[in-house]
Short mmCIF file of C-alpha atoms in Angstrom, two decimals:
data_model
loop_
_atom_site.label_atom_id
_atom_site.label_comp_id
_atom_site.label_asym_id
_atom_site.label_seq_id
_atom_site.Cartn_x
_atom_site.Cartn_y
_atom_site.Cartn_z
CA MET A 541 22.47 3.56 -2.64
CA THR A 542 26.05 4.08 -1.49
CA ALA A 543 28.90 5.29 -3.65
CA ALA A 544 31.91 2.99 -3.38
CA PRO A 545 35.28 4.71 -3.58
CA SER A 546 37.33 4.02 -6.69
CA GLY A 547 40.86 3.04 -5.75
CA GLY A 548 42.09 5.54 -3.18
CA SER A 549 39.60 8.29 -4.08
CA ARG A 550 37.07 9.64 -1.63
CA PRO A 551 33.42 8.61 -2.00
CA SER A 552 31.06 11.10 -3.59
CA THR A 553 28.48 13.06 -1.63
CA ALA A 554 26.00 12.58 -4.50
CA PRO A 555 24.05 9.78 -2.71
CA LEU A 556 23.73 11.97 0.38
CA MET A 557 22.52 14.87 -1.76
CA ALA A 558 19.89 12.59 -3.31
CA MET A 559 18.68 11.60 0.16
CA ALA A 560 18.79 15.15 1.50
CA THR A 561 16.67 16.49 -1.35
CA GLY A 562 14.34 13.52 -1.78
CA PHE A 563 11.45 15.57 -0.42
CA TRP A 564 11.81 17.95 -3.35
CA MET A 565 10.55 15.23 -5.68
CA PHE A 566 7.70 14.18 -3.43
CA LYS A 567 6.40 17.68 -2.77
CA THR A 568 6.61 18.56 -6.47
CA LEU A 569 4.51 15.48 -7.26
CA ALA A 570 2.11 16.25 -4.41
CA ALA A 571 1.62 19.85 -5.56
CA ALA A 572 0.97 18.76 -9.14
CA VAL A 573 -1.61 16.21 -7.95
CA ASP A 574 -3.22 18.79 -5.67
CA LEU A 575 -3.51 21.19 -8.61
CA ALA A 576 -4.96 18.37 -10.79
CA LEU A 577 -2.29 19.06 -13.41
CA PHE A 578 -2.28 15.51 -14.80
CA THR A 579 -6.06 15.23 -14.76
CA ARG A 580 -6.29 18.43 -16.84
CA LEU A 581 -3.96 16.86 -19.41
CA GLY A 582 -5.73 13.50 -19.43
CA GLY A 583 -6.72 11.84 -22.67
CA GLY A 584 -3.65 12.97 -24.63
CA ARG A 585 -4.36 16.69 -24.41
CA GLY A 586 -1.46 19.09 -25.00
CA ALA A 587 -1.24 22.60 -23.56
CA THR A 588 1.27 25.42 -23.46
CA ALA A 589 2.81 26.82 -20.30
CA ASP A 590 0.67 29.97 -20.60
CA GLU A 591 -2.52 27.92 -20.98
CA LEU A 592 -1.70 25.72 -18.01
CA ALA A 593 -0.68 28.72 -15.88
CA ALA A 594 -4.09 30.26 -16.49
CA GLU A 595 -5.94 27.01 -15.73
CA LEU A 596 -3.94 26.34 -12.57
CA GLY A 597 -4.21 29.91 -11.33
CA LEU A 598 -0.45 30.38 -11.29
CA LYS A 599 1.80 33.18 -12.39
CA GLU A 600 4.31 32.59 -15.19
CA ARG A 601 7.37 31.93 -12.99
CA PRO A 602 5.94 29.25 -10.65
CA ALA A 603 4.11 27.61 -13.56
CA ASP A 604 7.35 27.37 -15.53
CA LEU A 605 9.23 25.94 -12.55
CA LEU A 606 6.55 23.32 -11.84
CA LEU A 607 6.24 22.22 -15.48
CA THR A 608 10.02 22.05 -15.91
CA ALA A 609 10.38 19.92 -12.77
CA CYS A 610 7.55 17.58 -13.74
CA THR A 611 9.10 17.13 -17.18
CA ALA A 612 12.53 16.42 -15.71
CA LEU A 613 10.98 13.83 -13.38
CA GLY A 614 9.34 12.00 -16.27
CA LEU A 615 5.82 13.04 -15.30
CA LEU A 616 5.31 15.23 -18.37
CA ASP A 617 6.56 15.14 -21.96
CA LYS A 618 7.27 18.33 -23.90
CA SER A 619 7.04 18.77 -27.67
CA GLY A 620 7.67 22.28 -28.88
CA PRO A 621 5.69 24.58 -26.58
CA HIS A 622 3.19 21.90 -25.59
CA TYR A 623 3.20 19.75 -22.45
CA ARG A 624 1.49 16.36 -22.28
CA ASN A 625 1.23 13.63 -19.72
CA SER A 626 3.93 11.02 -19.87
CA ALA A 627 2.79 7.41 -20.18
CA LEU A 628 3.31 7.04 -16.42
CA SER A 629 1.12 10.01 -15.52
CA GLU A 630 -1.54 9.15 -18.07
CA GLU A 631 -1.83 5.65 -16.60
CA PHE A 632 -1.72 6.47 -12.89
CA LEU A 633 -2.29 10.18 -12.20
CA VAL A 634 -5.48 11.02 -14.09
CA GLU A 635 -8.27 11.14 -11.54
CA GLY A 636 -11.12 8.74 -12.21
CA ARG A 637 -8.96 6.02 -13.75
CA ASP A 638 -9.06 2.56 -12.16
CA ALA A 639 -5.35 2.66 -11.31
CA TYR A 640 -5.33 6.26 -10.02
CA PHE A 641 -2.31 6.71 -7.73
CA GLY A 642 -3.16 10.20 -6.56
CA GLY A 643 -4.86 8.81 -3.47
CA VAL A 644 -1.52 7.42 -2.30
CA VAL A 645 0.14 10.78 -2.91
CA ARG A 646 -2.56 12.64 -0.97
CA PHE A 647 -2.45 10.20 1.94
CA ASN A 648 1.34 10.42 2.20
CA ASP A 649 1.13 14.20 1.99
CA ARG A 650 -1.10 14.05 5.07
CA ALA A 651 1.67 12.14 6.91
CA TYR A 652 4.45 14.43 5.68
CA PRO A 653 4.31 16.92 8.61
CA ALA A 654 4.58 14.03 11.08
CA TRP A 655 7.83 12.92 9.45
CA HIS A 656 9.31 16.29 10.40
CA ARG A 657 9.25 14.95 13.97
CA LEU A 658 10.74 11.54 13.23
CA THR A 659 13.43 12.00 15.88
CA ASP A 660 10.64 12.39 18.46
CA ALA A 661 9.11 9.09 17.34
CA LEU A 662 12.48 7.35 17.51
CA ARG A 663 13.06 8.56 21.07
CA ALA A 664 9.53 7.94 22.35
CA ASP A 665 8.63 4.81 20.31
CA ARG A 666 5.27 6.39 19.71
CA PRO A 667 3.22 7.09 16.54
CA LEU A 668 2.92 10.64 15.29
CA THR A 669 -0.17 10.68 13.05
CA TRP A 670 -2.69 9.73 15.77
CA ASP A 671 -2.89 9.71 19.56
CA PRO A 672 -2.65 6.25 21.15
CA ASP A 673 -4.00 7.69 24.40
CA THR A 674 -7.38 8.36 22.79
CA GLN A 675 -7.52 5.94 19.84
CA GLU A 676 -6.97 2.18 19.69
CA SER A 677 -5.15 2.15 16.35
CA LEU A 678 -4.68 4.03 13.11
CA PHE A 679 -7.50 1.96 11.61
CA SER A 680 -10.11 2.37 14.33
CA SER A 681 -11.02 5.94 13.39
CA GLY A 682 -14.61 6.22 12.25
CA ASP A 683 -13.98 9.67 10.80
CA PRO A 684 -15.45 9.51 7.28
CA ALA A 685 -12.92 11.94 5.80
CA PHE A 686 -9.93 9.98 7.12
CA THR A 687 -11.47 6.63 6.16
CA GLU A 688 -12.04 7.81 2.60
CA LEU A 689 -8.57 9.35 2.34
CA PHE A 690 -6.81 6.27 3.71
CA TRP A 691 -8.62 3.66 1.63
CA ASN A 692 -8.54 5.73 -1.54
CA GLY A 693 -4.78 5.82 -1.04
CA MET A 694 -4.46 2.12 -0.35
CA HIS A 695 -6.79 1.02 -3.16
CA SER A 696 -4.49 1.65 -6.10
CA LEU A 697 -1.54 0.09 -4.26
CA SER A 698 -3.60 -3.00 -3.50
CA ALA A 699 -5.08 -3.23 -6.99
CA GLU A 700 -1.64 -3.27 -8.61
CA THR A 701 -0.35 -5.87 -6.17
CA ALA A 702 -3.47 -7.99 -6.69
CA ARG A 703 -2.97 -8.00 -10.46
CA ILE A 704 0.60 -9.20 -10.03
CA LEU A 705 -0.41 -11.76 -7.39
CA GLY A 706 -3.03 -13.11 -9.81
CA GLU A 707 -0.24 -13.78 -12.29
CA GLU A 708 2.20 -15.26 -9.77
CA HIS A 709 -0.17 -17.59 -7.91
CA ASP A 710 -2.51 -20.15 -9.47
CA PHE A 711 -5.98 -19.45 -8.09
CA ALA A 712 -7.57 -22.13 -10.25
CA ALA A 713 -7.49 -24.54 -7.31
CA HIS A 714 -9.32 -22.12 -4.99
CA ARG A 715 -13.04 -21.49 -4.86
CA ARG A 716 -13.62 -19.23 -1.83
CA LEU A 717 -11.05 -16.66 -0.72
CA LEU A 718 -11.17 -14.88 2.65
CA ASP A 719 -9.40 -11.51 2.61
CA VAL A 720 -8.60 -10.70 6.25
CA GLY A 721 -8.29 -6.96 6.77
CA GLY A 722 -9.26 -6.58 3.13
CA GLY A 723 -9.73 -2.82 3.24
CA SER A 724 -11.35 -1.29 0.16
CA GLY A 725 -11.78 -4.64 -1.58
CA ALA A 726 -9.12 -4.09 -4.23
CA PHE A 727 -7.65 -7.58 -3.94
CA LEU A 728 -10.94 -9.42 -4.16
CA VAL A 729 -12.20 -7.23 -7.00
CA GLU A 730 -9.06 -7.75 -9.08
CA LEU A 731 -8.77 -11.47 -8.35
CA CYS A 732 -12.45 -12.19 -8.98
CA ARG A 733 -12.29 -10.28 -12.26
CA ARG A 734 -9.34 -12.39 -13.32
CA HIS A 735 -10.81 -15.70 -12.11
CA PRO A 736 -14.55 -15.99 -12.90
CA HIS A 737 -14.90 -19.15 -10.77
CA LEU A 738 -13.65 -17.39 -7.62
CA THR A 739 -15.85 -15.95 -4.85
CA GLY A 740 -14.68 -14.06 -1.82
CA THR A 741 -15.39 -12.66 1.62
CA LEU A 742 -13.92 -9.39 2.81
CA TYR A 743 -13.51 -9.34 6.59
CA ASP A 744 -12.80 -5.97 8.19
CA LEU A 745 -14.02 -3.30 10.60
CA PRO A 746 -17.58 -2.03 10.06
CA HIS A 747 -16.67 1.43 8.70
CA VAL A 748 -14.13 -0.15 6.33
CA CYS A 749 -16.71 -2.63 5.04
CA GLU A 750 -18.87 0.34 4.02
CA VAL A 751 -16.08 1.65 1.80
CA ALA A 752 -15.48 -1.82 0.35
CA ARG A 753 -19.16 -2.43 -0.34
CA ARG A 754 -19.37 0.66 -2.54
CA ARG A 755 -16.33 -0.35 -4.58
CA ILE A 756 -17.44 -3.97 -4.90
CA ASP A 757 -20.90 -2.94 -6.11
CA ALA A 758 -19.40 -0.40 -8.52
CA ALA A 759 -17.30 -3.21 -9.99
CA GLY A 760 -20.44 -5.29 -10.55
CA LEU A 761 -19.22 -8.07 -8.25
CA GLY A 762 -21.76 -7.82 -5.46
CA ASP A 763 -23.05 -11.31 -6.22
CA ARG A 764 -19.58 -12.89 -5.80
CA ILE A 765 -17.98 -10.85 -3.02
CA THR A 766 -19.55 -10.45 0.41
CA THR A 767 -18.41 -8.21 3.26
CA LEU A 768 -18.34 -9.43 6.84
CA ARG A 769 -17.87 -7.02 9.74
CA GLY A 770 -15.43 -8.05 12.41
CA ASP A 771 -12.15 -7.38 14.17
CA PHE A 772 -9.45 -9.99 13.57
CA GLY A 773 -7.57 -8.81 16.65
CA ARG A 774 -10.49 -9.17 19.03
CA ASP A 775 -12.67 -11.88 17.50
CA ALA A 776 -12.02 -15.37 18.85
CA ALA A 777 -12.08 -16.95 15.40
CA LEU A 778 -12.05 -16.05 11.72
CA PRO A 779 -14.95 -16.95 9.40
CA GLY A 780 -14.81 -20.54 8.14
CA GLY A 781 -15.80 -22.11 4.85
CA HIS A 782 -12.92 -20.80 2.73
CA ASP A 783 -10.17 -22.75 0.99
CA ALA A 784 -7.72 -19.84 0.88
CA ILE A 785 -6.94 -16.93 3.22
CA LEU A 786 -5.13 -13.76 2.17
CA LEU A 787 -3.20 -11.45 4.51
CA SER A 788 -1.92 -8.57 2.42
CA MET A 789 -0.09 -5.65 4.00
CA VAL A 790 -1.61 -6.62 7.35
CA LEU A 791 1.14 -8.19 9.46
CA HIS A 792 3.52 -5.23 9.25
CA ASP A 793 0.98 -3.14 11.19
CA TRP A 794 1.19 -5.25 14.36
CA ALA A 795 3.58 -6.67 16.93
CA GLU A 796 4.95 -10.20 16.72
CA ALA A 797 2.60 -11.64 19.37
CA GLU A 798 -0.47 -10.29 17.57
CA ASN A 799 0.78 -11.63 14.24
CA ARG A 800 1.39 -15.09 15.67
CA ALA A 801 -2.11 -15.12 17.15
CA LEU A 802 -3.63 -14.11 13.81
CA LEU A 803 -1.73 -16.82 11.94
CA ARG A 804 -3.04 -19.40 14.40
CA LYS A 805 -6.58 -18.17 13.73
CA CYS A 806 -5.95 -18.51 10.00
CA HIS A 807 -4.81 -22.09 10.50
CA GLU A 808 -7.89 -22.94 12.56
CA ALA A 809 -10.26 -21.35 10.02
CA LEU A 810 -8.91 -23.25 7.00
CA ALA A 811 -9.90 -26.78 6.06
CA PRO A 812 -7.06 -29.28 5.56
CA GLY A 813 -5.25 -28.50 2.32
CA GLY A 814 -6.33 -24.85 2.41
CA ALA A 815 -3.81 -22.19 1.39
CA LEU A 816 -2.46 -19.19 3.28
CA LEU A 817 -1.09 -16.26 1.26
CA VAL A 818 0.91 -13.50 2.96
CA CYS A 819 1.83 -10.50 0.78
CA GLU A 820 4.35 -8.06 2.25
CA LEU A 821 7.44 -5.97 1.64
CA LEU A 822 9.85 -8.59 2.93
CA LEU A 823 13.18 -7.69 4.50
CA ASN A 824 16.07 -10.01 3.77
CA PRO A 825 17.23 -12.32 6.61
CA GLU A 826 20.22 -10.06 7.34
CA ARG A 827 17.87 -7.06 7.75
CA THR A 828 20.02 -4.98 5.39
CA GLY A 829 17.35 -4.29 2.76
CA PRO A 830 15.79 -3.86 0.35
CA PRO A 831 15.38 -0.11 0.91
CA GLY A 832 11.63 -0.05 0.24
CA ALA A 833 10.96 -2.64 2.93
CA ALA A 834 13.33 -0.98 5.40
CA LEU A 835 11.84 2.48 4.93
CA MET A 836 8.32 1.11 5.22
CA GLY A 837 9.44 -0.12 8.62
CA VAL A 838 10.29 3.45 9.64
CA ASN A 839 6.89 4.51 8.35
CA MET A 840 5.34 1.95 10.70
CA LEU A 841 7.01 3.79 13.58
CA VAL A 842 5.33 7.02 12.47
CA GLU A 843 1.94 5.45 11.72
CA THR A 844 1.44 2.53 14.14
CA GLY A 845 1.84 1.70 17.80
CA ALA A 846 3.76 -1.56 17.39
CA GLY A 847 4.17 -2.31 13.68
CA ARG A 848 7.44 -2.91 11.86
CA ASN A 849 8.60 -4.56 8.67
CA TYR A 850 9.72 -8.10 9.31
CA ALA A 851 12.30 -10.30 7.63
CA GLU A 852 11.25 -13.18 5.42
CA ASP A 853 12.69 -15.77 7.81
CA GLU A 854 10.61 -14.35 10.66
CA TYR A 855 7.41 -14.77 8.66
CA LEU A 856 8.40 -18.28 7.61
CA SER A 857 9.10 -19.25 11.21
CA TRP A 858 5.76 -17.93 12.49
CA ILE A 859 3.84 -19.59 9.66
CA ARG A 860 5.43 -22.97 10.34
CA GLU A 861 4.89 -22.68 14.09
CA ALA A 862 1.21 -21.89 13.45
CA GLY A 863 0.94 -25.34 11.86
CA PHE A 864 1.30 -24.62 8.15
CA THR A 865 3.56 -26.67 5.89
CA GLY A 866 5.33 -26.21 2.58
CA ALA A 867 5.88 -22.48 3.03
CA GLU A 868 7.62 -20.90 0.05
CA ILE A 869 8.33 -17.37 -1.11
CA ARG A 870 7.36 -16.25 -4.60
CA ARG A 871 9.02 -12.95 -5.34
CA PHE A 872 7.67 -10.16 -7.52
CA ASP A 873 7.91 -6.41 -7.86
CA ALA A 874 4.96 -4.24 -6.81
CA ALA A 875 4.72 -0.90 -5.04
CA SER A 876 3.30 -2.38 -1.84
CA ALA A 877 4.83 -5.88 -1.78
CA ASN A 878 7.89 -7.67 -3.10
CA GLY A 879 6.61 -11.20 -2.68
CA VAL A 880 4.02 -13.61 -1.37
CA ILE A 881 4.55 -16.44 1.08
CA VAL A 882 2.33 -19.40 0.26
CA ALA A 883 1.75 -22.23 2.74
CA ARG A 884 -0.81 -25.01 3.31
CA ARG A 885 -2.73 -26.28 6.26
CA ARG A 886 -1.91 -29.90 7.05
#
């Protein structure tokens, strides 16, 4: 994202301007989602600026500015006086769709004020979106509103990553998949839909299992996916009887010692020949990128007590030391992960 000087010329400030104004894009998107702009235009509907201003309860000037910005960002298309959803918005920003991304936008909007105090977090090494003096972790909150907001946000991210994982990894050899910290059930739902022979167990905190159970039942997969209440950090062992274990977007939430302990539990829970799959935004060994993984690491400072994004060689080392063999990285491009590490129990 840097501008290299050409010959003896000075570098441009354009990359700095893009960084300095990045929040303009996010808050425009967040406002449009909050106003349900894309949901109103769902199904191919077209509407004029005056019609949308009336529906959104906006005056002419702010409506024009919002619609112009959304069009410039590729969120809307304009033909004559009519605005329509772009293909991107129609696919991901119409509420009620399976791949609805608005939950991610709303959850990140909740964290936005905390990012205003990022310097405080850097100096104190302390999360900003919850109080570690009164709460064990970000995930331990039993507040129904927060639980729903968080897992609605994570569901579409996980569902997209699960679809890509299902293409990158051959699940034909697996019969029972344990999703540790499986959240809303997006991975198991997507993978079981794709692989009719596959069954799964979602293992997570009790209040999270309630969210997952509703989504699993709504998907018609209640006979193939079970939920099991537990705490992988506190429980002495993970559930047995599975030939594959998935850790997706889990390890970046915790410190190295906790991650090593969890990987050992995974090794003990698997039968010989069983597979471990770790999906994450992997940093390169030099810890110079990619940007998405690096910035997610900063987000872990804001959102967790000890989490960080780790480099691929760190994960590989921990996995091997836990007793797994044949660890390899299969890279892909998804919003919440850029690859999966696959290894086997001896």
